[in-house]
Tab-separated table of C-alpha atoms and ligand atoms in Angstrom:
chain	number	residue	atom	x	y	z
A	1	MET	CA	-31.166	14.129	-6.144
A	2	GLU	CA	-32.112	17.433	-5.027
A	3	GLY	CA	-29.654	19.596	-3.230
A	4	ALA	CA	-26.943	17.358	-4.174
A	5	ILE	CA	-23.263	18.967	-5.157
A	6	SER	CA	-21.520	17.143	-7.429
A	7	LYS	CA	-18.017	17.816	-6.901
A	8	PRO	CA	-15.965	19.427	-9.748
A	9	PRO	CA	-13.753	17.056	-11.583
A	10	TYR	CA	-10.287	17.320	-10.481
A	11	THR	CA	-8.282	18.106	-13.569
A	12	ARG	CA	-4.825	18.101	-12.536
A	13	ARG	CA	-2.858	14.853	-12.592
A	14	ILE	CA	-2.543	13.237	-9.146
A	15	ALA	CA	0.791	11.006	-7.788
A	16	VAL	CA	1.179	8.940	-5.055
A	17	VAL	CA	4.840	8.479	-4.196
A	18	THR	CA	5.933	5.959	-1.631
A	19	GLY	CA	9.084	6.440	0.406
A	20	GLY	CA	8.699	10.197	0.021
A	21	ASN	CA	9.986	11.708	2.582
A	22	LYS	CA	13.809	11.534	2.056
A	23	GLY	CA	16.377	10.413	-1.055
A	24	ILE	CA	15.212	9.937	-4.269
A	25	GLY	CA	11.543	9.723	-3.344
A	26	LEU	CA	11.571	13.434	-1.906
A	27	GLU	CA	13.179	14.738	-5.380
A	28	VAL	CA	10.626	12.533	-7.265
A	29	CYS	CA	7.644	14.608	-5.048
A	30	ARG	CA	9.646	17.891	-5.727
A	31	GLN	CA	9.854	17.589	-9.559
A	32	LEU	CA	6.336	15.858	-9.718
A	33	ALA	CA	5.251	18.908	-8.039
A	34	SER	CA	7.218	21.329	-10.087
A	35	ASP	CA	5.460	19.984	-13.122
A	36	GLY	CA	2.057	20.594	-12.131
A	37	VAL	CA	1.074	17.500	-10.978
A	38	THR	CA	-0.606	17.046	-7.475
A	39	VAL	CA	1.424	14.950	-5.142
A	40	VAL	CA	0.791	13.056	-2.342
A	41	LEU	CA	3.877	12.529	-0.561
A	42	THR	CA	3.775	9.368	1.640
A	43	ALA	CA	5.876	7.979	4.322
A	44	ARG	CA	5.735	5.527	7.413
A	45	ASP	CA	6.349	8.004	9.689
A	46	GLU	CA	4.248	10.900	10.391
A	47	LYS	CA	6.696	12.797	11.329
A	48	ARG	CA	9.355	12.520	8.742
A	49	GLY	CA	6.471	12.861	6.301
A	50	ALA	CA	5.082	16.134	7.635
A	51	ASP	CA	8.651	17.824	7.668
A	52	ALA	CA	8.998	16.504	4.079
A	53	VAL	CA	5.886	18.282	2.953
A	54	GLU	CA	6.892	21.110	4.717
A	55	LYS	CA	10.116	21.982	3.444
A	56	LEU	CA	8.629	21.432	-0.009
A	57	LYS	CA	6.029	24.140	0.319
A	58	ALA	CA	8.866	26.242	1.882
A	59	LEU	CA	10.177	26.112	-1.514
A	60	GLY	CA	6.784	27.330	-3.093
A	61	LEU	CA	5.373	24.107	-4.252
A	62	CYS	CA	1.660	24.024	-2.828
A	63	ASP	CA	-0.271	21.245	-4.150
A	64	ILE	CA	1.423	18.844	-1.877
A	65	LEU	CA	-0.211	16.563	0.512
A	66	PHE	CA	1.023	14.093	3.093
A	67	HIS	CA	-0.556	10.527	3.843
A	68	GLN	CA	0.833	7.881	5.834
A	69	LEU	CA	2.083	4.636	4.389
A	70	GLU	CA	3.736	2.036	5.646
A	71	ILE	CA	4.031	-0.601	2.509
A	72	THR	CA	4.182	-3.590	4.884
A	73	ASP	CA	0.997	-2.955	6.542
A	74	SER	CA	-2.020	-3.853	4.659
A	75	SER	CA	-4.437	-1.477	6.998
A	76	SER	CA	-2.063	1.326	6.225
A	77	ILE	CA	-2.484	0.913	2.507
A	78	ALA	CA	-6.463	0.456	2.731
A	79	ALA	CA	-6.439	3.666	4.590
A	80	LEU	CA	-4.495	5.508	1.916
A	81	ALA	CA	-6.787	3.595	-1.003
A	82	ASP	CA	-9.599	5.128	1.088
A	83	PHE	CA	-8.434	8.703	1.244
A	84	LEU	CA	-7.503	8.482	-2.194
A	85	LYS	CA	-10.999	7.380	-3.425
A	86	THR	CA	-13.020	9.893	-1.063
A	87	ARG	CA	-10.867	13.000	-1.994
A	88	PHE	CA	-10.140	12.409	-5.886
A	89	GLY	CA	-12.085	9.221	-6.846
A	90	ARG	CA	-8.954	7.966	-8.561
A	91	LEU	CA	-5.488	8.177	-9.155
A	92	ASP	CA	-2.968	8.778	-12.192
A	93	ILE	CA	0.426	8.042	-10.899
A	94	LEU	CA	1.713	5.780	-8.990
A	95	VAL	CA	5.791	5.993	-8.157
A	96	ASN	CA	6.624	2.480	-6.238
A	97	ASN	CA	10.209	4.099	-4.683
A	98	ALA	CA	10.158	2.860	-1.066
A	99	ALA	CA	12.582	-0.155	-0.227
A	100	VAL	CA	14.915	-1.254	2.051
A	101	SER	CA	18.551	-2.632	1.271
A	102	GLY	CA	18.137	-5.448	3.833
A	103	VAL	CA	21.756	-5.298	4.973
A	104	GLU	CA	23.628	-4.552	8.387
A	105	HIS	CA	26.695	-2.573	7.988
A	106	VAL	CA	29.687	-3.710	9.614
A	107	GLN	CA	30.754	-0.134	11.043
A	108	GLU	CA	29.269	2.656	12.001
A	109	VAL	CA	28.793	4.256	8.844
A	110	ASP	CA	31.137	7.126	8.051
A	111	THR	CA	28.554	9.967	6.320
A	112	ASN	CA	31.331	11.947	4.931
A	113	GLU	CA	31.270	11.818	1.616
A	114	GLU	CA	35.085	12.927	0.809
A	115	LYS	CA	36.262	9.263	1.235
A	116	PHE	CA	34.846	8.449	-2.227
A	117	ASN	CA	36.669	11.338	-3.902
A	118	GLY	CA	38.800	9.944	-6.425
A	119	MET	CA	36.889	6.265	-6.408
A	120	ASP	CA	35.338	5.539	-9.670
A	121	LEU	CA	31.994	3.915	-9.817
A	122	ASN	CA	32.932	0.161	-9.426
A	123	GLN	CA	35.468	1.109	-6.437
A	124	ARG	CA	32.763	2.718	-4.872
A	125	LEU	CA	30.430	-0.418	-5.190
A	126	GLU	CA	33.165	-2.417	-4.110
A	127	TRP	CA	34.002	-0.495	-1.098
A	128	VAL	CA	30.003	-0.716	-0.248
A	129	LEU	CA	29.682	-4.425	-0.536
A	130	LYS	CA	32.785	-5.031	2.042
A	131	ASN	CA	31.030	-2.717	4.407
A	132	ILE	CA	27.927	-4.279	4.675
A	133	ARG	CA	26.723	-7.592	5.537
A	134	ASP	CA	23.464	-10.179	4.421
A	135	THR	CA	21.821	-11.535	7.291
A	136	VAL	CA	18.469	-13.721	7.195
A	137	ASP	CA	16.147	-11.132	9.178
A	138	GLY	CA	17.706	-8.612	6.635
A	139	ALA	CA	16.771	-10.973	3.687
A	140	LYS	CA	13.446	-11.522	4.624
A	141	LYS	CA	12.828	-7.788	5.525
A	142	SER	CA	14.079	-6.887	1.850
A	143	ILE	CA	11.768	-9.808	0.131
A	144	GLN	CA	8.772	-8.709	2.431
A	145	THR	CA	9.314	-5.165	1.497
A	146	ASN	CA	10.811	-4.757	-1.395
A	147	TYR	CA	8.481	-7.672	-3.542
A	148	TYR	CA	5.329	-8.151	-0.996
A	149	GLY	CA	5.395	-4.514	-0.188
A	150	THR	CA	5.373	-2.590	-3.340
A	151	LYS	CA	2.732	-5.596	-4.904
A	152	HIS	CA	0.089	-4.804	-2.210
A	153	VAL	CA	0.600	-1.225	-2.613
A	154	ILE	CA	-0.160	-1.588	-6.487
A	155	ASP	CA	-2.623	-4.441	-5.964
A	156	THR	CA	-4.855	-2.055	-3.418
A	157	LEU	CA	-4.400	0.958	-5.696
A	158	LEU	CA	-4.739	-0.568	-9.169
A	159	PRO	CA	-8.744	0.151	-9.526
A	160	LEU	CA	-8.116	3.763	-8.699
A	161	LEU	CA	-5.491	3.974	-11.702
A	162	GLN	CA	-8.006	2.257	-13.738
A	163	SER	CA	-10.519	4.968	-13.236
A	164	SER	CA	-7.797	7.385	-14.437
A	165	ASN	CA	-7.486	8.047	-18.546
A	166	GLY	CA	-3.858	7.633	-18.140
A	167	GLY	CA	-2.466	5.683	-15.694
A	168	ARG	CA	1.247	4.781	-14.910
A	169	ILE	CA	2.838	3.117	-12.518
A	170	ALA	CA	6.708	3.680	-12.213
A	171	ASN	CA	8.808	1.162	-10.205
A	172	VAL	CA	11.681	2.013	-8.815
A	173	THR	CA	14.227	-0.994	-9.988
A	174	SER	CA	17.933	-1.442	-9.371
A	175	ALA	CA	20.436	-2.288	-12.309
A	176	TYR	CA	20.915	-4.883	-9.497
A	177	GLY	CA	17.575	-6.464	-10.354
A	178	LEU	CA	18.730	-7.415	-14.080
A	179	LEU	CA	18.299	-11.055	-14.696
A	180	ARG	CA	22.028	-11.662	-15.383
A	181	ARG	CA	22.860	-11.493	-11.762
A	182	ILE	CA	21.217	-14.609	-11.282
A	183	ASN	CA	23.546	-17.590	-11.878
A	184	ASN	CA	20.847	-20.139	-12.368
A	185	GLU	CA	20.280	-20.107	-16.011
A	186	GLU	CA	16.629	-22.164	-15.215
A	187	ILE	CA	15.475	-19.698	-12.765
A	188	ARG	CA	16.657	-16.591	-15.285
A	189	GLN	CA	14.508	-18.062	-17.956
A	190	GLU	CA	11.821	-18.466	-16.025
A	191	LEU	CA	11.505	-15.022	-14.688
A	192	ASP	CA	12.039	-13.905	-18.361
A	193	ASP	CA	9.377	-16.175	-19.712
A	194	ILE	CA	6.706	-13.521	-19.107
A	195	GLU	CA	3.575	-15.501	-20.904
A	196	ASN	CA	3.854	-18.573	-18.482
A	197	LEU	CA	5.211	-16.893	-15.095
A	198	THR	CA	2.278	-16.620	-12.731
A	199	GLU	CA	2.279	-15.187	-9.393
A	200	GLU	CA	2.029	-18.236	-7.918
A	201	ARG	CA	5.395	-19.389	-9.462
A	202	LEU	CA	6.706	-16.241	-8.009
A	203	ASP	CA	6.094	-16.931	-4.731
A	204	GLU	CA	7.208	-20.460	-4.883
A	205	LEU	CA	10.701	-18.984	-6.253
A	206	LEU	CA	10.755	-16.324	-3.472
A	207	GLY	CA	10.186	-19.017	-0.723
A	208	LYS	CA	12.952	-21.164	-2.239
A	209	PHE	CA	15.259	-18.451	-2.519
A	210	LEU	CA	14.594	-17.760	1.559
A	211	LYS	CA	15.000	-21.513	2.223
A	212	ASP	CA	18.328	-21.683	0.379
A	213	PHE	CA	19.458	-18.573	2.416
A	214	GLU	CA	18.706	-20.343	5.812
A	215	ALA	CA	20.434	-23.229	4.315
A	216	ASP	CA	23.354	-21.365	3.303
A	217	ALA	CA	22.916	-22.665	0.127
A	218	LEU	CA	22.729	-19.135	-2.086
A	219	GLU	CA	26.027	-19.905	-4.185
A	220	MET	CA	25.187	-23.873	-4.526
A	221	HIS	CA	22.009	-23.256	-6.430
A	222	GLY	CA	22.756	-20.282	-8.783
A	223	TRP	CA	21.329	-17.083	-6.307
A	224	PRO	CA	23.433	-13.676	-6.344
A	225	VAL	CA	25.444	-13.033	-3.216
A	226	GLY	CA	26.243	-10.023	-1.601
A	227	LEU	CA	22.757	-7.900	-1.972
A	228	ALA	CA	21.145	-11.251	-2.370
A	229	ALA	CA	17.724	-10.671	-1.374
A	230	TYR	CA	17.703	-6.835	-2.787
A	231	LYS	CA	18.741	-8.383	-6.278
A	232	VAL	CA	16.193	-11.175	-5.790
A	233	ALA	CA	13.177	-9.164	-4.730
A	234	LYS	CA	14.060	-6.377	-7.503
A	235	ALA	CA	14.038	-9.289	-10.207
A	236	ALA	CA	10.585	-10.547	-8.886
A	237	MET	CA	9.467	-6.730	-9.151
A	238	ASN	CA	10.492	-6.301	-12.706
A	239	ALA	CA	8.504	-9.844	-13.801
A	240	TYR	CA	5.767	-8.836	-11.641
A	241	SER	CA	5.407	-5.709	-13.401
A	242	ARG	CA	5.853	-6.905	-16.780
A	243	ILE	CA	3.190	-9.553	-15.778
A	244	LEU	CA	0.441	-5.991	-14.718
A	245	ALA	CA	1.655	-4.533	-17.774
A	246	ARG	CA	0.253	-7.380	-19.929
A	247	ARG	CA	-2.595	-7.564	-17.860
A	248	ASN	CA	-3.481	-3.767	-17.908
A	249	ARG	CA	-3.174	-2.622	-21.544
A	250	ALA	CA	-4.923	0.456	-20.964
A	251	LEU	CA	-2.005	1.446	-18.408
A	252	ARG	CA	1.719	2.516	-18.485
A	253	ILE	CA	3.399	0.070	-16.074
A	254	ASN	CA	7.596	0.251	-16.124
A	255	CYS	CA	10.791	-0.343	-14.149
A	256	VAL	CA	13.046	2.385	-13.837
A	257	HIS	CA	16.854	2.420	-12.378
A	258	PRO	CA	17.411	5.981	-11.217
A	259	GLY	CA	21.478	5.587	-11.605
A	260	TYR	CA	23.971	5.174	-8.730
A	261	VAL	CA	22.805	8.068	-6.304
A	262	LYS	CA	23.988	9.574	-2.920
A	263	THR	CA	21.350	8.562	-0.506
A	264	ASP	CA	21.341	7.029	2.807
A	265	MET	CA	20.432	3.637	0.701
A	266	SER	CA	24.077	3.530	-1.080
A	267	MET	CA	25.863	5.435	2.494
A	268	SER	CA	26.356	8.573	0.310
A	269	SER	CA	28.725	6.254	-2.009
A	270	GLY	CA	26.744	7.620	-5.363
A	271	VAL	CA	27.870	9.050	-8.301
A	272	LEU	CA	24.533	10.877	-8.903
A	273	THR	CA	22.765	13.427	-6.779
A	274	PRO	CA	19.257	12.657	-5.865
A	275	GLU	CA	17.967	15.380	-8.527
A	276	GLU	CA	19.779	13.391	-11.086
A	277	GLY	CA	18.272	10.131	-9.973
A	278	ALA	CA	14.904	11.241	-9.575
A	279	ARG	CA	14.761	12.838	-12.966
A	280	SER	CA	14.852	9.490	-14.642
A	281	VAL	CA	12.031	8.065	-12.710
A	282	VAL	CA	9.697	11.311	-13.564
A	283	ASN	CA	10.497	11.044	-17.151
A	284	VAL	CA	9.162	7.299	-17.016
A	285	ALA	CA	6.300	8.681	-14.393
A	286	LEU	CA	5.306	10.970	-17.167
A	287	LEU	CA	6.069	9.038	-20.330
A	288	PRO	CA	3.101	10.297	-22.788
A	289	ASP	CA	0.071	8.372	-23.812
A	290	GLY	CA	0.771	5.341	-25.835
A	291	GLY	CA	4.249	5.211	-25.149
A	292	PRO	CA	6.101	1.546	-23.641
A	293	THR	CA	4.632	-0.424	-21.136
A	294	GLY	CA	6.150	-3.478	-19.694
A	295	ALA	CA	9.483	-2.067	-20.152
A	296	TYR	CA	12.694	-1.034	-18.003
A	297	PHE	CA	14.616	1.990	-18.190
A	298	ALA	CA	18.003	3.058	-17.532
A	299	MET	CA	20.447	5.811	-18.047
A	300	GLY	CA	17.083	7.482	-19.596
A	301	GLN	CA	17.008	4.620	-22.178
A	302	GLU	CA	14.851	1.699	-22.437
A	303	ALA	CA	17.018	-1.510	-21.675
A	304	SER	CA	16.822	-4.859	-21.468
A	305	PHE	CA	15.215	-6.970	-18.371
A	306	VAL	CA	18.076	-9.529	-18.336
B	401	NAP	N1	20.647	5.059	-4.072
B	401	NAP	C1	21.029	4.110	-5.022
B	401	NAP	O1	22.391	4.287	-5.786
B	401	NAP	C2	19.793	3.452	-5.767
B	401	NAP	C3	20.275	2.850	-7.000
B	401	NAP	C4	19.060	2.078	-7.777
B	401	NAP	C5	17.823	1.785	-7.151
B	401	NAP	N2	17.658	2.288	-6.010
B	401	NAP	C6	16.192	2.624	-5.802
B	401	NAP	O2	15.455	3.962	-5.189
B	401	NAP	C7	14.751	3.897	-4.489
B	401	NAP	C8	14.956	4.909	-3.554
B	401	NAP	O3	15.713	4.588	-2.664
B	401	NAP	P1	17.119	5.680	-1.859
B	401	NAP	O4	18.462	5.473	-2.615
B	401	NAP	O5	16.527	7.064	-2.014
B	401	NAP	O6	16.558	4.989	-0.592
B	401	NAP	P2	16.763	5.862	0.825
B	401	NAP	O7	17.432	7.124	1.042
B	401	NAP	O8	17.198	4.597	1.996
B	401	NAP	O9	15.171	6.318	0.713
B	401	NAP	C9	14.090	4.864	1.064
B	401	NAP	C10	12.887	5.498	1.175
B	401	NAP	O10	11.666	4.234	1.697
B	401	NAP	C11	11.194	4.181	2.733
B	401	NAP	N3	10.825	2.999	2.988
B	401	NAP	C12	11.746	1.633	3.500
B	401	NAP	N4	10.911	0.944	3.777
B	401	NAP	C13	9.436	1.082	4.028
B	401	NAP	C14	8.204	0.901	4.327
B	401	NAP	N5	8.183	-0.457	4.476
B	401	NAP	N6	6.896	1.548	4.152
B	401	NAP	C15	7.007	2.987	3.268
B	401	NAP	N7	8.262	3.500	3.317
B	401	NAP	C16	9.372	2.622	3.643
B	401	NAP	C17	12.077	4.677	3.685
B	401	NAP	O11	11.602	5.664	4.552
B	401	NAP	P3	11.978	5.661	6.418
B	401	NAP	O12	13.007	7.022	5.839
B	401	NAP	O13	11.086	6.221	7.052
B	401	NAP	O14	13.094	4.845	6.348
B	401	NAP	C18	12.878	6.180	2.894
B	401	NAP	O15	11.735	7.266	2.579
B	401	NAP	C19	14.927	2.423	-3.828
B	401	NAP	O16	13.710	1.915	-4.333
B	401	NAP	C20	16.100	1.694	-4.249
B	401	NAP	O17	15.926	0.493	-4.080
B	401	NAP	C21	18.445	3.385	-5.063
């Protein structure tokens, strides 16, 4: 068309990070930007997101943009997709980091990290479990955010990732999402039978979990207890990642456990810094072409989902 100016191709890789305003997500943004990736730092709160971008810019990292994203809000996800399409026409890396623990604290959280000095990893985990309480509302929120919110982000941004020459998804999961946490043998096997597992069956299993939660029948049906919904949502997300990886062979879609990290989510009880946790995530987000897909990584190594 006469007079039309074609946009030069955008050569730097473009990454979206969900929940990029703090904790591991903020560090993932910093490290990706330091590795020469254009980062779209997203956060559900405009102010918290804009402040985080300013923090990174003050470190001299200029190729960082902010876009609002509430992962449980379909119009917010659609607005992000429109922005990426108009601005870049594609997406190279999606880091699904945003999540909630879905639990209540039994008392005011004392943020002083010193109380953990001298405690080993298991003692810290025990301390956390003693200081939280699962609730029905929290369980619903955890499933809605950690599974359905993340899934909706992936499904909406998938066409943009398919427009990339090397699309990658890194789903930030947890060792709590490993199948060994589920005592019910049948459910464990179903979630591991990726050839036959469907999205509809995942919906049914999550519906059954919430019903059992409301009926106070988690233990009876072999579901995990203590951070129950968090564990089940992460297990479901792991399974969905594996299904997607089989369907999208050109992409690299993996899950990564960042380790036990000092953040708000862990009530600062972790043994790793956000920088150390984020390094594992960034390594998976930047896996080379032809690298693993449909895999789970922990401590920098590929490991079993079970
Ligand atoms: N910390 C650990 O030891 C540990 C261990 C294993 C796995 N993980 C995983 O690592 C990831 C990051 O956790 P973290 O420890 O860094 O936690 P965090 O400090 O609590 O950060 C969570 C981030 O997710 C955002 N978020 C929550 N709900 C959201 C929503 N509906 N829409 C958009 N953003 C939302 C939060 O935003 P706001 O600031 O607005 O709340 C925040 O930016 C999570 O997937 C977590 O499950 C953490």
